[in-house]
PDB file of C-alpha atoms in Angstrom:
ATOM      1  CA  GLN Y 615     -39.444  18.275 161.882  1.00 93.00           C
ATOM      2  CA  VAL Y 616     -41.552  20.638 159.620  1.00 97.00           C
ATOM      3  CA  GLN Y 617     -39.939  22.016 156.429  1.00 98.00           C
ATOM      4  CA  LEU Y 618     -41.539  23.657 153.840  1.00 98.00           C
ATOM      5  CA  GLN Y 619     -39.455  25.146 150.760  1.00 98.00           C
ATOM      6  CA  GLU Y 620     -40.712  27.698 148.195  1.00 98.00           C
ATOM      7  CA  SER Y 621     -39.755  27.816 144.975  1.00 97.00           C
ATOM      8  CA  GLY Y 622     -40.074  29.409 141.242  1.00 95.00           C
ATOM      9  CA  PRO Y 623     -38.822  32.616 139.373  1.00 94.00           C
ATOM     10  CA  GLY Y 624     -37.624  35.114 141.619  1.00 93.00           C
ATOM     11  CA  LEU Y 625     -38.538  37.533 138.144  1.00 97.00           C
ATOM     12  CA  VAL Y 626     -42.055  37.613 136.452  1.00 98.00           C
ATOM     13  CA  LYS Y 627     -42.814  40.571 133.584  1.00 97.00           C
ATOM     14  CA  PRO Y 628     -45.778  42.760 134.223  1.00 97.00           C
ATOM     15  CA  SER Y 629     -49.228  41.486 132.785  1.00 97.00           C
ATOM     16  CA  GLN Y 630     -48.050  37.996 133.698  1.00 98.00           C
ATOM     17  CA  THR Y 631     -48.570  34.653 135.986  1.00 98.00           C
ATOM     18  CA  LEU Y 632     -46.620  34.460 139.296  1.00 97.00           C
ATOM     19  CA  SER Y 633     -46.046  30.615 139.905  1.00 98.00           C
ATOM     20  CA  LEU Y 634     -44.565  29.111 143.126  1.00 98.00           C
ATOM     21  CA  SER Y 635     -44.358  25.839 144.112  1.00 98.00           C
ATOM     22  CA  CYS Y 636     -44.125  25.044 148.322  1.00 98.00           C
ATOM     23  CA  SER Y 637     -42.494  21.778 148.702  1.00 98.00           C
ATOM     24  CA  VAL Y 638     -43.888  19.749 152.230  1.00 98.00           C
ATOM     25  CA  SER Y 639     -41.794  17.715 154.538  1.00 98.00           C
ATOM     26  CA  GLY Y 640     -42.209  16.273 158.127  1.00 97.00           C
ATOM     27  CA  ASP Y 641     -46.074  15.994 157.817  1.00 97.00           C
ATOM     28  CA  SER Y 642     -48.377  15.635 154.824  1.00 97.00           C
ATOM     29  CA  ILE Y 643     -50.269  17.714 153.130  1.00 97.00           C
ATOM     30  CA  THR Y 644     -53.938  15.909 153.472  1.00 97.00           C
ATOM     31  CA  THR Y 645     -53.267  15.311 157.599  1.00 96.00           C
ATOM     32  CA  GLU Y 646     -56.575  16.190 158.444  1.00 96.00           C
ATOM     33  CA  TYR Y 647     -57.528  19.956 160.612  1.00 96.00           C
ATOM     34  CA  SER Y 648     -54.372  21.487 158.296  1.00 97.00           C
ATOM     35  CA  TYR Y 649     -54.314  24.776 156.331  1.00 98.00           C
ATOM     36  CA  TRP Y 650     -51.519  25.200 153.733  1.00 98.00           C
ATOM     37  CA  THR Y 651     -51.247  28.649 153.456  1.00 98.00           C
ATOM     38  CA  TRP Y 652     -49.584  31.455 151.567  1.00 98.00           C
ATOM     39  CA  ILE Y 653     -48.550  35.196 153.043  1.00 98.00           C
ATOM     40  CA  ARG Y 654     -46.688  37.483 151.275  1.00 98.00           C
ATOM     41  CA  GLN Y 655     -44.594  40.713 152.668  1.00 98.00           C
ATOM     42  CA  SER Y 656     -43.288  43.430 151.171  1.00 96.00           C
ATOM     43  CA  PRO Y 657     -42.432  46.923 153.237  1.00 93.00           C
ATOM     44  CA  GLU Y 658     -45.127  48.797 151.247  1.00 91.00           C
ATOM     45  CA  LYS Y 659     -47.996  46.560 152.850  1.00 91.00           C
ATOM     46  CA  GLY Y 660     -46.361  45.010 155.678  1.00 95.00           C
ATOM     47  CA  LEU Y 661     -47.516  41.209 155.668  1.00 96.00           C
ATOM     48  CA  GLU Y 662     -50.631  40.449 153.851  1.00 97.00           C
ATOM     49  CA  TRP Y 663     -52.847  37.081 153.643  1.00 97.00           C
ATOM     50  CA  ILE Y 664     -53.125  35.561 150.041  1.00 98.00           C
ATOM     51  CA  GLY Y 665     -55.286  32.349 150.974  1.00 98.00           C
ATOM     52  CA  PHE Y 666     -55.234  28.498 151.816  1.00 98.00           C
ATOM     53  CA  ILE Y 667     -56.010  25.428 150.563  1.00 98.00           C
ATOM     54  CA  ALA Y 668     -57.218  23.075 152.965  1.00 98.00           C
ATOM     55  CA  TYR Y 669     -56.549  19.070 153.753  1.00 97.00           C
ATOM     56  CA  SER Y 670     -59.502  18.507 151.958  1.00 97.00           C
ATOM     57  CA  GLY Y 671     -58.772  20.056 148.892  1.00 97.00           C
ATOM     58  CA  SER Y 672     -60.908  22.992 149.671  1.00 97.00           C
ATOM     59  CA  THR Y 673     -59.594  26.655 149.260  1.00 98.00           C
ATOM     60  CA  TYR Y 674     -60.169  30.170 150.305  1.00 97.00           C
ATOM     61  CA  TYR Y 675     -58.583  33.302 149.144  1.00 98.00           C
ATOM     62  CA  SER Y 676     -57.869  36.578 150.404  1.00 97.00           C
ATOM     63  CA  PRO Y 677     -61.061  38.957 148.863  1.00 97.00           C
ATOM     64  CA  SER Y 678     -58.502  41.404 147.260  1.00 96.00           C
ATOM     65  CA  LEU Y 679     -56.856  38.468 145.468  1.00 97.00           C
ATOM     66  CA  GLU Y 680     -59.755  36.368 144.746  1.00 96.00           C
ATOM     67  CA  SER Y 681     -59.828  36.872 141.355  1.00 97.00           C
ATOM     68  CA  ARG Y 682     -56.169  36.726 140.335  1.00 97.00           C
ATOM     69  CA  ALA Y 683     -55.458  33.793 142.751  1.00 98.00           C
ATOM     70  CA  SER Y 684     -55.589  29.554 142.764  1.00 98.00           C
ATOM     71  CA  ILE Y 685     -54.226  27.951 145.000  1.00 98.00           C
ATOM     72  CA  SER Y 686     -53.913  23.691 144.029  1.00 98.00           C
ATOM     73  CA  ARG Y 687     -52.228  20.873 145.025  1.00 98.00           C
ATOM     74  CA  ASP Y 688     -50.015  17.531 144.035  1.00 98.00           C
ATOM     75  CA  THR Y 689     -50.539  15.291 147.321  1.00 97.00           C
ATOM     76  CA  SER Y 690     -48.307  12.520 145.131  1.00 97.00           C
ATOM     77  CA  LYS Y 691     -45.357  15.063 145.460  1.00 98.00           C
ATOM     78  CA  ASN Y 692     -47.006  16.689 148.709  1.00 98.00           C
ATOM     79  CA  GLN Y 693     -46.016  19.909 147.207  1.00 98.00           C
ATOM     80  CA  PHE Y 694     -48.795  22.863 146.831  1.00 98.00           C
ATOM     81  CA  THR Y 695     -48.534  25.332 144.387  1.00 98.00           C
ATOM     82  CA  LEU Y 696     -49.969  29.442 144.599  1.00 98.00           C
ATOM     83  CA  GLN Y 697     -50.731  31.188 140.803  1.00 98.00           C
ATOM     84  CA  LEU Y 698     -51.244  35.166 140.990  1.00 98.00           C
ATOM     85  CA  GLY Y 699     -52.254  36.486 137.548  1.00 96.00           C
ATOM     86  CA  SER Y 700     -51.506  39.795 135.469  1.00 97.00           C
ATOM     87  CA  VAL Y 701     -48.591  40.490 138.466  1.00 97.00           C
ATOM     88  CA  THR Y 702     -47.969  43.904 138.710  1.00 97.00           C
ATOM     89  CA  PRO Y 703     -44.739  45.860 140.516  1.00 96.00           C
ATOM     90  CA  GLU Y 704     -47.544  46.037 143.464  1.00 96.00           C
ATOM     91  CA  ASP Y 705     -47.233  42.499 143.823  1.00 97.00           C
ATOM     92  CA  THR Y 706     -43.174  42.408 144.220  1.00 97.00           C
ATOM     93  CA  ALA Y 707     -42.737  40.327 147.504  1.00 98.00           C
ATOM     94  CA  VAL Y 708     -41.265  37.968 149.628  1.00 98.00           C
ATOM     95  CA  TYR Y 709     -43.631  35.005 149.357  1.00 98.00           C
ATOM     96  CA  TYR Y 710     -43.661  32.792 151.761  1.00 98.00           C
ATOM     97  CA  CYS Y 711     -45.714  29.213 151.898  1.00 98.00           C
ATOM     98  CA  VAL Y 712     -47.176  28.363 155.785  1.00 98.00           C
ATOM     99  CA  ARG Y 713     -48.640  25.282 157.943  1.00 98.00           C
ATOM    100  CA  ASP Y 714     -51.770  26.221 160.187  1.00 96.00           C
ATOM    101  CA  PRO Y 715     -52.335  22.976 161.899  1.00 95.00           C
ATOM    102  CA  SER Y 716     -55.854  23.176 163.178  1.00 92.00           C
ATOM    103  CA  GLY Y 717     -57.729  26.197 160.980  1.00 90.00           C
ATOM    104  CA  ASN Y 718     -57.042  28.522 163.836  1.00 92.00           C
ATOM    105  CA  TYR Y 719     -55.305  30.858 161.699  1.00 91.00           C
ATOM    106  CA  TYR Y 720     -52.009  30.373 163.767  1.00 94.00           C
ATOM    107  CA  TYR Y 721     -49.559  29.378 161.932  1.00 96.00           C
ATOM    108  CA  ASP Y 722     -46.671  26.898 163.450  1.00 96.00           C
ATOM    109  CA  TYR Y 723     -43.921  26.597 160.806  1.00 97.00           C
ATOM    110  CA  TRP Y 724     -42.668  28.875 157.592  1.00 98.00           C
ATOM    111  CA  GLY Y 725     -40.779  28.789 154.590  1.00 98.00           C
ATOM    112  CA  GLN Y 726     -37.583  30.820 154.453  1.00 97.00           C
ATOM    113  CA  GLY Y 727     -39.140  33.047 151.841  1.00 98.00           C
ATOM    114  CA  ALA Y 728     -38.880  33.657 147.906  1.00 98.00           C
ATOM    115  CA  GLN Y 729     -38.356  37.092 146.807  1.00 98.00           C
ATOM    116  CA  VAL Y 730     -40.346  37.678 143.288  1.00 98.00           C
ATOM    117  CA  THR Y 731     -39.961  41.152 141.889  1.00 98.00           C
ATOM    118  CA  VAL Y 732     -42.733  41.992 139.123  1.00 97.00           C
ATOM    119  CA  SER Y 733     -40.298  44.183 136.167  1.00 96.00           C
ATOM    120  CA  SER Y 734     -40.392  44.652 132.720  1.00 94.00           C
TER     121      SER Y 734
END
């Protein structure tokens, strides 16, 4: 059974950097053709795709967030991390880490979600 678990601060001040980690069990983040993705959801914007880090270590981001987002990984811990800089209240959302097992933008396992609020 694959499990993903988000962790990080629930409150971030405007202009600071949001940082969330995702711990994975039951699969390796280097499993061939797997893509480890961040998605967020807010009442205002609905579901919003942020980006992924592939099994190879390559990354790809939503054009709307590319200038502020960075996804990295620690293969020794089987974790991947999202950093989103220069946050504003519009970045308030529930952030999910998810697995795409084949690169087809089909997501079979989701973390429980982490609420992040941007507020002073």
